[in-house]
Coordinates of C-alpha atoms in Angstrom, one line a residue:
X1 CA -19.1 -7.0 18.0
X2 CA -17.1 -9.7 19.5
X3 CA -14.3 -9.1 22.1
X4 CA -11.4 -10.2 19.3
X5 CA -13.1 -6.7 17.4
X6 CA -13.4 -4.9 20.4
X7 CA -9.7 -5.3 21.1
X8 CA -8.3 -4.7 17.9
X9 CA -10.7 -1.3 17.6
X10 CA -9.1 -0.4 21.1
X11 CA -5.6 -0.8 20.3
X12 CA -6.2 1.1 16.6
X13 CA -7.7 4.1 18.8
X14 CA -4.5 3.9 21.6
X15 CA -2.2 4.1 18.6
X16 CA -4.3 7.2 16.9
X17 CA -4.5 8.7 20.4
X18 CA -1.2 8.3 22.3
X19 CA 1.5 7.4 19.7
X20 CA 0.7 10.7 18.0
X21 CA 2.0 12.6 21.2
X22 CA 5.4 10.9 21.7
X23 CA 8.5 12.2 20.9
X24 CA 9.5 11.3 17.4
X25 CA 12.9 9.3 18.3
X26 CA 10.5 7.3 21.1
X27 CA 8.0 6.5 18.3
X28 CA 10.7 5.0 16.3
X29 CA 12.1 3.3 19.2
X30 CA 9.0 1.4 20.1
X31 CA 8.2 0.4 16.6
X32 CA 11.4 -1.6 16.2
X33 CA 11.1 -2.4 19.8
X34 CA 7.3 -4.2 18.9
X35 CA 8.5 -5.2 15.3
X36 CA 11.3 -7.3 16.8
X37 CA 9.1 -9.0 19.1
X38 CA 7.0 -9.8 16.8
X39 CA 9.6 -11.5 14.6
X40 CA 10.7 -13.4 17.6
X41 CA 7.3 -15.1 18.0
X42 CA 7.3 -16.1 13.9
X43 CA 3.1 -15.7 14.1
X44 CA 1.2 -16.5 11.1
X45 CA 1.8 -12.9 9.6
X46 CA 5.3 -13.2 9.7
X47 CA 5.5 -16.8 8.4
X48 CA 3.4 -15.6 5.4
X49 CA 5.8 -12.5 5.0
X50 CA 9.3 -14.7 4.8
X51 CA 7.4 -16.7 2.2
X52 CA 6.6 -14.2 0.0
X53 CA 10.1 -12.7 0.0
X54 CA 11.4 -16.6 -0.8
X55 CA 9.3 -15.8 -3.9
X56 CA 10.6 -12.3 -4.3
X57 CA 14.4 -13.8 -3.4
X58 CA 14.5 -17.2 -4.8
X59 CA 18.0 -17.8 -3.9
X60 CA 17.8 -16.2 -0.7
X61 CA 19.3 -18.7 2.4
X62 CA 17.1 -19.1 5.3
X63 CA 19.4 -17.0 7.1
X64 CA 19.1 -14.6 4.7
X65 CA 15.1 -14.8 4.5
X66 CA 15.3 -14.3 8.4
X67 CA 16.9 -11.1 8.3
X68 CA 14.7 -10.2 5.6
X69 CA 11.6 -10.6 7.2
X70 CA 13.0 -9.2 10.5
X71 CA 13.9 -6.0 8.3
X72 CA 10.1 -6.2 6.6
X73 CA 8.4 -6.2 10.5
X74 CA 10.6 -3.3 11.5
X75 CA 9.5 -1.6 7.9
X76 CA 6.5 -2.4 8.8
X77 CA 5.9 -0.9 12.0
X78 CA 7.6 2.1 10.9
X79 CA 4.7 2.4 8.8
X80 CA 2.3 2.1 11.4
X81 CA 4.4 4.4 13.7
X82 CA 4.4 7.3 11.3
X83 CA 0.6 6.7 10.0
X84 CA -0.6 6.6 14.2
X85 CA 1.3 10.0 13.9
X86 CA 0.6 11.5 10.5
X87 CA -2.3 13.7 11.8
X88 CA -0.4 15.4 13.9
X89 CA 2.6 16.2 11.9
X90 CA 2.8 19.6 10.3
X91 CA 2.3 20.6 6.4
X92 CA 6.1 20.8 6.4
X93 CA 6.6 17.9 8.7
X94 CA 4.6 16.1 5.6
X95 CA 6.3 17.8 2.6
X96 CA 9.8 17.2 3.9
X97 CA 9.1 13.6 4.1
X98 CA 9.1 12.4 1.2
X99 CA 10.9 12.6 -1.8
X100 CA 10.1 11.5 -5.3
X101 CA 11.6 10.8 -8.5
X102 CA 10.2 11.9 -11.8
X103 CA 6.6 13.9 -10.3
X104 CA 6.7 15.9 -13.6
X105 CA 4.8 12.4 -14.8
X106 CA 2.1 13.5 -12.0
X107 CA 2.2 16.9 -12.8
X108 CA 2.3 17.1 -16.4
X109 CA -0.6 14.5 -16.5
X110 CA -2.8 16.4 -14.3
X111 CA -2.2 19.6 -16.3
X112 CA -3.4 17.8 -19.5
X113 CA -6.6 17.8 -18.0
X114 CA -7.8 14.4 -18.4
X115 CA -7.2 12.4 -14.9
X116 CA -4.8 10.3 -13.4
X117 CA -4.9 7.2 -12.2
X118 CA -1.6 6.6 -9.7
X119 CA -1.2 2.3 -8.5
X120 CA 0.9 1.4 -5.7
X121 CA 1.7 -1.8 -4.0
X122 CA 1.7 -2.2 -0.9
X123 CA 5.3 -0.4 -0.2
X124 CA 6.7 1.3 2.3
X125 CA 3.9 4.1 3.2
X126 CA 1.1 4.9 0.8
X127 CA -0.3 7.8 3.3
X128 CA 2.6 9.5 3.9
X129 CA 3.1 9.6 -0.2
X130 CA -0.8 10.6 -0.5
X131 CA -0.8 13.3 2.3
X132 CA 2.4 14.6 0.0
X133 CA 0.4 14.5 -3.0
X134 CA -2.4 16.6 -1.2
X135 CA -0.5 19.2 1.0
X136 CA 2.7 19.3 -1.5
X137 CA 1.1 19.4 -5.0
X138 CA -2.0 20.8 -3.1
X139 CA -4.5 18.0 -5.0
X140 CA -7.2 16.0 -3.7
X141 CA -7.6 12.5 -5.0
X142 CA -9.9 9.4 -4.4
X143 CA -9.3 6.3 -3.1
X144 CA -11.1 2.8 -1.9
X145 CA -10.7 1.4 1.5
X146 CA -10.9 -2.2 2.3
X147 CA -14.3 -2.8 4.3
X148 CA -12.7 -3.8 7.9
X149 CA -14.8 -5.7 11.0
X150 CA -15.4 -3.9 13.4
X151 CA -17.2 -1.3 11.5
X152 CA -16.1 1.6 13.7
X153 CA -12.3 0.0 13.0
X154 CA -13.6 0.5 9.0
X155 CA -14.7 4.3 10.4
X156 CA -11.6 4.9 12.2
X157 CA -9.4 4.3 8.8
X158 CA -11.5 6.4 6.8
X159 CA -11.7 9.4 9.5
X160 CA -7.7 9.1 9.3
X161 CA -7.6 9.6 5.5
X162 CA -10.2 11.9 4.4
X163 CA -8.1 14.2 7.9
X164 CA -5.0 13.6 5.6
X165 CA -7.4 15.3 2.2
X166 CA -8.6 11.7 0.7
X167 CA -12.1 11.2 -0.4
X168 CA -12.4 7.6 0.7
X169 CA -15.1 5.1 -0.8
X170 CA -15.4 1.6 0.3
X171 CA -14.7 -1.3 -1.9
X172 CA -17.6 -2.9 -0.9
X173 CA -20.9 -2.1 -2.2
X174 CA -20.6 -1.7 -6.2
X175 CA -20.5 1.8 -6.9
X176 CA -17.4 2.8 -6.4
X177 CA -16.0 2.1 -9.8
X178 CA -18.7 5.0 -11.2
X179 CA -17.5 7.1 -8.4
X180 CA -13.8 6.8 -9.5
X181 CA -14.1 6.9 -13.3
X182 CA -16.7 10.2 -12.6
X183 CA -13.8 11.7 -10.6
X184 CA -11.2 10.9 -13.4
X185 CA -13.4 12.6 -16.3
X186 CA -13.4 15.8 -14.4
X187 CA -9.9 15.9 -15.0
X188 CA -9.0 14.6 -11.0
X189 CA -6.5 12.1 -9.6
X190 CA -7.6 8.7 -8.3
X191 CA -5.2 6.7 -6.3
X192 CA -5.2 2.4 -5.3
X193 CA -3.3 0.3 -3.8
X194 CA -3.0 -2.7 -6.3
X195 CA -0.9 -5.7 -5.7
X196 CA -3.5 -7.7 -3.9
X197 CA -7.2 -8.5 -5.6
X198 CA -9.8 -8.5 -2.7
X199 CA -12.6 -9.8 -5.1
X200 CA -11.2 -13.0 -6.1
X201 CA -12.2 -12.2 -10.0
X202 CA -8.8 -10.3 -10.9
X203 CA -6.0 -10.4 -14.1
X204 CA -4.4 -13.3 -13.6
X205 CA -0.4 -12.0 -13.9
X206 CA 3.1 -13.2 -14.0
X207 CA 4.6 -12.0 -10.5
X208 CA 7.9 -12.8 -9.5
X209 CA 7.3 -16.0 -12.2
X210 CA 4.5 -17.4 -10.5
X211 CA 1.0 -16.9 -10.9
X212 CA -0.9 -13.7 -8.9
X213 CA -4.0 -12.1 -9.2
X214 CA -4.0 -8.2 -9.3
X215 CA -7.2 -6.2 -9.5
X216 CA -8.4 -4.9 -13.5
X217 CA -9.9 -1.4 -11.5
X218 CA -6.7 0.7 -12.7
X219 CA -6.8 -0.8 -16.4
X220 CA -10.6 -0.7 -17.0
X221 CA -10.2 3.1 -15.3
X222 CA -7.9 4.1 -17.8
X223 CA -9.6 2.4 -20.7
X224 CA -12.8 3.9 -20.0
X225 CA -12.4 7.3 -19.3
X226 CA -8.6 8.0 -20.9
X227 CA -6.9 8.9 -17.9
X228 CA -3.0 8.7 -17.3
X229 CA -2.1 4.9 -15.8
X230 CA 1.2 5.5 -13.9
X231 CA 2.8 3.0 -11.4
X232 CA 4.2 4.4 -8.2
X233 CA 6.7 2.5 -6.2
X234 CA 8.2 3.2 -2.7
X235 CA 10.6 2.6 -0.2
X236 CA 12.7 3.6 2.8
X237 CA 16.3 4.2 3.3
X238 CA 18.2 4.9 6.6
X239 CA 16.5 8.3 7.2
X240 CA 13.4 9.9 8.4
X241 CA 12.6 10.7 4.5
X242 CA 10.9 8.3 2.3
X243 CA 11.4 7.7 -1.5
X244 CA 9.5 7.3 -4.5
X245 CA 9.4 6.7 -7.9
X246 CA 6.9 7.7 -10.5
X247 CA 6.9 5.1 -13.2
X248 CA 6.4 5.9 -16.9
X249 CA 2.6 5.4 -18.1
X250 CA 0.9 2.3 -19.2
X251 CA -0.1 3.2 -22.2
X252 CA -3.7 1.1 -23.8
X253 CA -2.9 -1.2 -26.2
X254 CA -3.9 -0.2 -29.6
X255 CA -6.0 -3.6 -30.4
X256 CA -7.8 -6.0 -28.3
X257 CA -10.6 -6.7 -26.7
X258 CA -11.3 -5.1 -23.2
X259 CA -9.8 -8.0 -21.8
X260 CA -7.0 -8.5 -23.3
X261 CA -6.0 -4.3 -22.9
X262 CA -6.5 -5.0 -19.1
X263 CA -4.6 -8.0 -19.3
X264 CA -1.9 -6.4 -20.9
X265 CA -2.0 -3.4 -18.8
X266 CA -2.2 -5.2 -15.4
X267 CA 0.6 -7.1 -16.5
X268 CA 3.1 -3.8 -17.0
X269 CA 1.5 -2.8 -13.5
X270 CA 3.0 -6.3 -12.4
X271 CA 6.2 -5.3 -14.0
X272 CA 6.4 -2.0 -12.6
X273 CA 5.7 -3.4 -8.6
X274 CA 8.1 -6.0 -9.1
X275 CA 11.2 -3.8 -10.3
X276 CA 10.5 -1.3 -7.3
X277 CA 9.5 -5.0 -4.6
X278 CA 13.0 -6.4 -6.2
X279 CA 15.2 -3.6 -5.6
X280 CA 13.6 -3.3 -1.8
X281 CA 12.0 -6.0 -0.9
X282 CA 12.2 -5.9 3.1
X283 CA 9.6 -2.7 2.6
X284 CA 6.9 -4.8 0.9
X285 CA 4.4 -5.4 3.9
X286 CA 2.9 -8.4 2.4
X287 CA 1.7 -10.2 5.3
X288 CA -0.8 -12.6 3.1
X289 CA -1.2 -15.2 0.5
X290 CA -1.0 -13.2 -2.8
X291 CA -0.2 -16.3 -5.2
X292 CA -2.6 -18.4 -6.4
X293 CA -0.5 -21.8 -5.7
X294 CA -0.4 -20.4 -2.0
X295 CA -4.5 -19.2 -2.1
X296 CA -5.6 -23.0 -2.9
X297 CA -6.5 -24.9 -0.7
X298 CA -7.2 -21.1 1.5
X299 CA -7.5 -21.8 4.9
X300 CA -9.3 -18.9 6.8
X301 CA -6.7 -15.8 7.3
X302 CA -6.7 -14.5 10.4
X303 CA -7.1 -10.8 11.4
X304 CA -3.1 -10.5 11.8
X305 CA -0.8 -8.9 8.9
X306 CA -4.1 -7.2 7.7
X307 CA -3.3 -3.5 6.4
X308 CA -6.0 -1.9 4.6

């Protein structure tokens, strides 16, 4: 492990252990407190994040994409303040912090027995809204986690979600498409972040009318075992609750081959982030390249921005 690793496991393990114990008001405090001083420096993570939303606000000034991306870091570490805290927070803490808009898509898709497979960008707090979906609705669900370095960085994420009722597979590895599609044809809910492809061999999409890659994993899941494709989208207002939105299903496309279904569906997945991105764009925590005129030439990203 090099010292770079051994640093970022160490500061991952201070948040887990001492940000968990401080007051709730201090925890928000020194989010925005470290979220503004981050802005201020304009690394690589927040260069990458004001271009993104230039895509996402095309007629957006640069003053305007400044206070954006100032408005994504504080998002952002609001994110990391409440997930460094989320295992201590009580089974009321968790249900009264979030709310969400048309569940009965959830609900009524789990009841019909068949599986569910919920995508989310990478929007406000995915946790928060899956440790609502376990303690609230009271139902486990599967996910994949990015394989981090250092390993025991990798083992620290995974301890943190299967404590919040996850089953957590790595994306590495090959076999955790069977797992997920087993899963769904038991009639159980499988849940992925989906905006970014990590494998490099995703549907191509139209995003923000540019080119993007998006992973095929939620399509092909659906295709294959029939379960319910529904888009999730997220986002904070000025209050300790978050908000979400259920989106209608993607339905599979009567004719086609495999590929073009997936293309199709990926494509109203696309749809679906961008209306929720759009409408709240300072909560999309999109600290890397995500469009393909930005990924070539790819110089090497570096370790910052990173959020599995």
């Amino acid at each position: 492990m090099s010292a770079q690793e051994r640093l970022t496991d160490a500061l991952y393990g201070l948040g887990w252990s001492t940000v968990k114990r401080l007051p709730e008001p201090v925890a928000v405090r020194l989010g925005r407190t470290i979220a503004d001083l981050a802005w201020k420096q304009r690394g690589k993570g927040v260069q990458r994040l004001e271009s993104n939303y230039a895509r996402v606000v095309p007629d957006a000034s640069p003053e305007r994409l400044a206070e954006l991306s100032r408005a994504g870091m504080r998002s952002y570490l609001r994110y990391w303040m409440e997930s460094f805290r989320l295992p201590a927070w009580s089974a009321e803490r968790v249900k009264d912090g979030f709310e969400v808009k048309d569940v009965h898509y959830l609900t009524d898709g789990l009841a019909a027995g068949n599986g569910v497979v919920l995508a989310l960008p990478h929007l406000a707090n995915w946790d928060l809204a899956g440790a609502w979906v376990t303690t609230e609705l009271e139902t486990p669900f599967t996910t994949v986690a990015e394989r981090l370095k250092p390993e025991t960085l990798y083992d620290r994420f995974v301890a943190y979600r299967e404590g919040l009722g996850m089953e957590v597979l790595p994306h590495s590895g090959g076999t955790a498409f069977g797992t997920l599609a087993r899963r769904l044809r038991d009639g159980g809910l499988v849940c992925l972040v989906s905006d970014r492809d990590l494998s490099a061999s995703g549907v191509e999409v139209d995003f923000f009318g540019a080119t993007a890659r998006m992973p095929a994993g939620p399509a092909l899941l659906a295709q294959q075992t029939g379960a319910l494709l529904l888009p999730v989208t997220l986002w904070y207002e000025d209050s300790p609750v978050m908000q979400g939105r259920i989106h209608p299903p993607i339905e599979v496309p009567e004719s086609g081959t495999r590929a073009e279904k997936t293309s199709v569906m990926t494509q109203a997945l696309a749809d679906a982030f961008a209306s929720g991105i759009a409408e709240h764009p300072e909560d999309w925590h999109m600290l890397q390249r995500l469009w393909l005129a930005d990924l070539e030439p790819r110089p090497a990203d570096g370790p910052s921005g990173e959020r599995p």
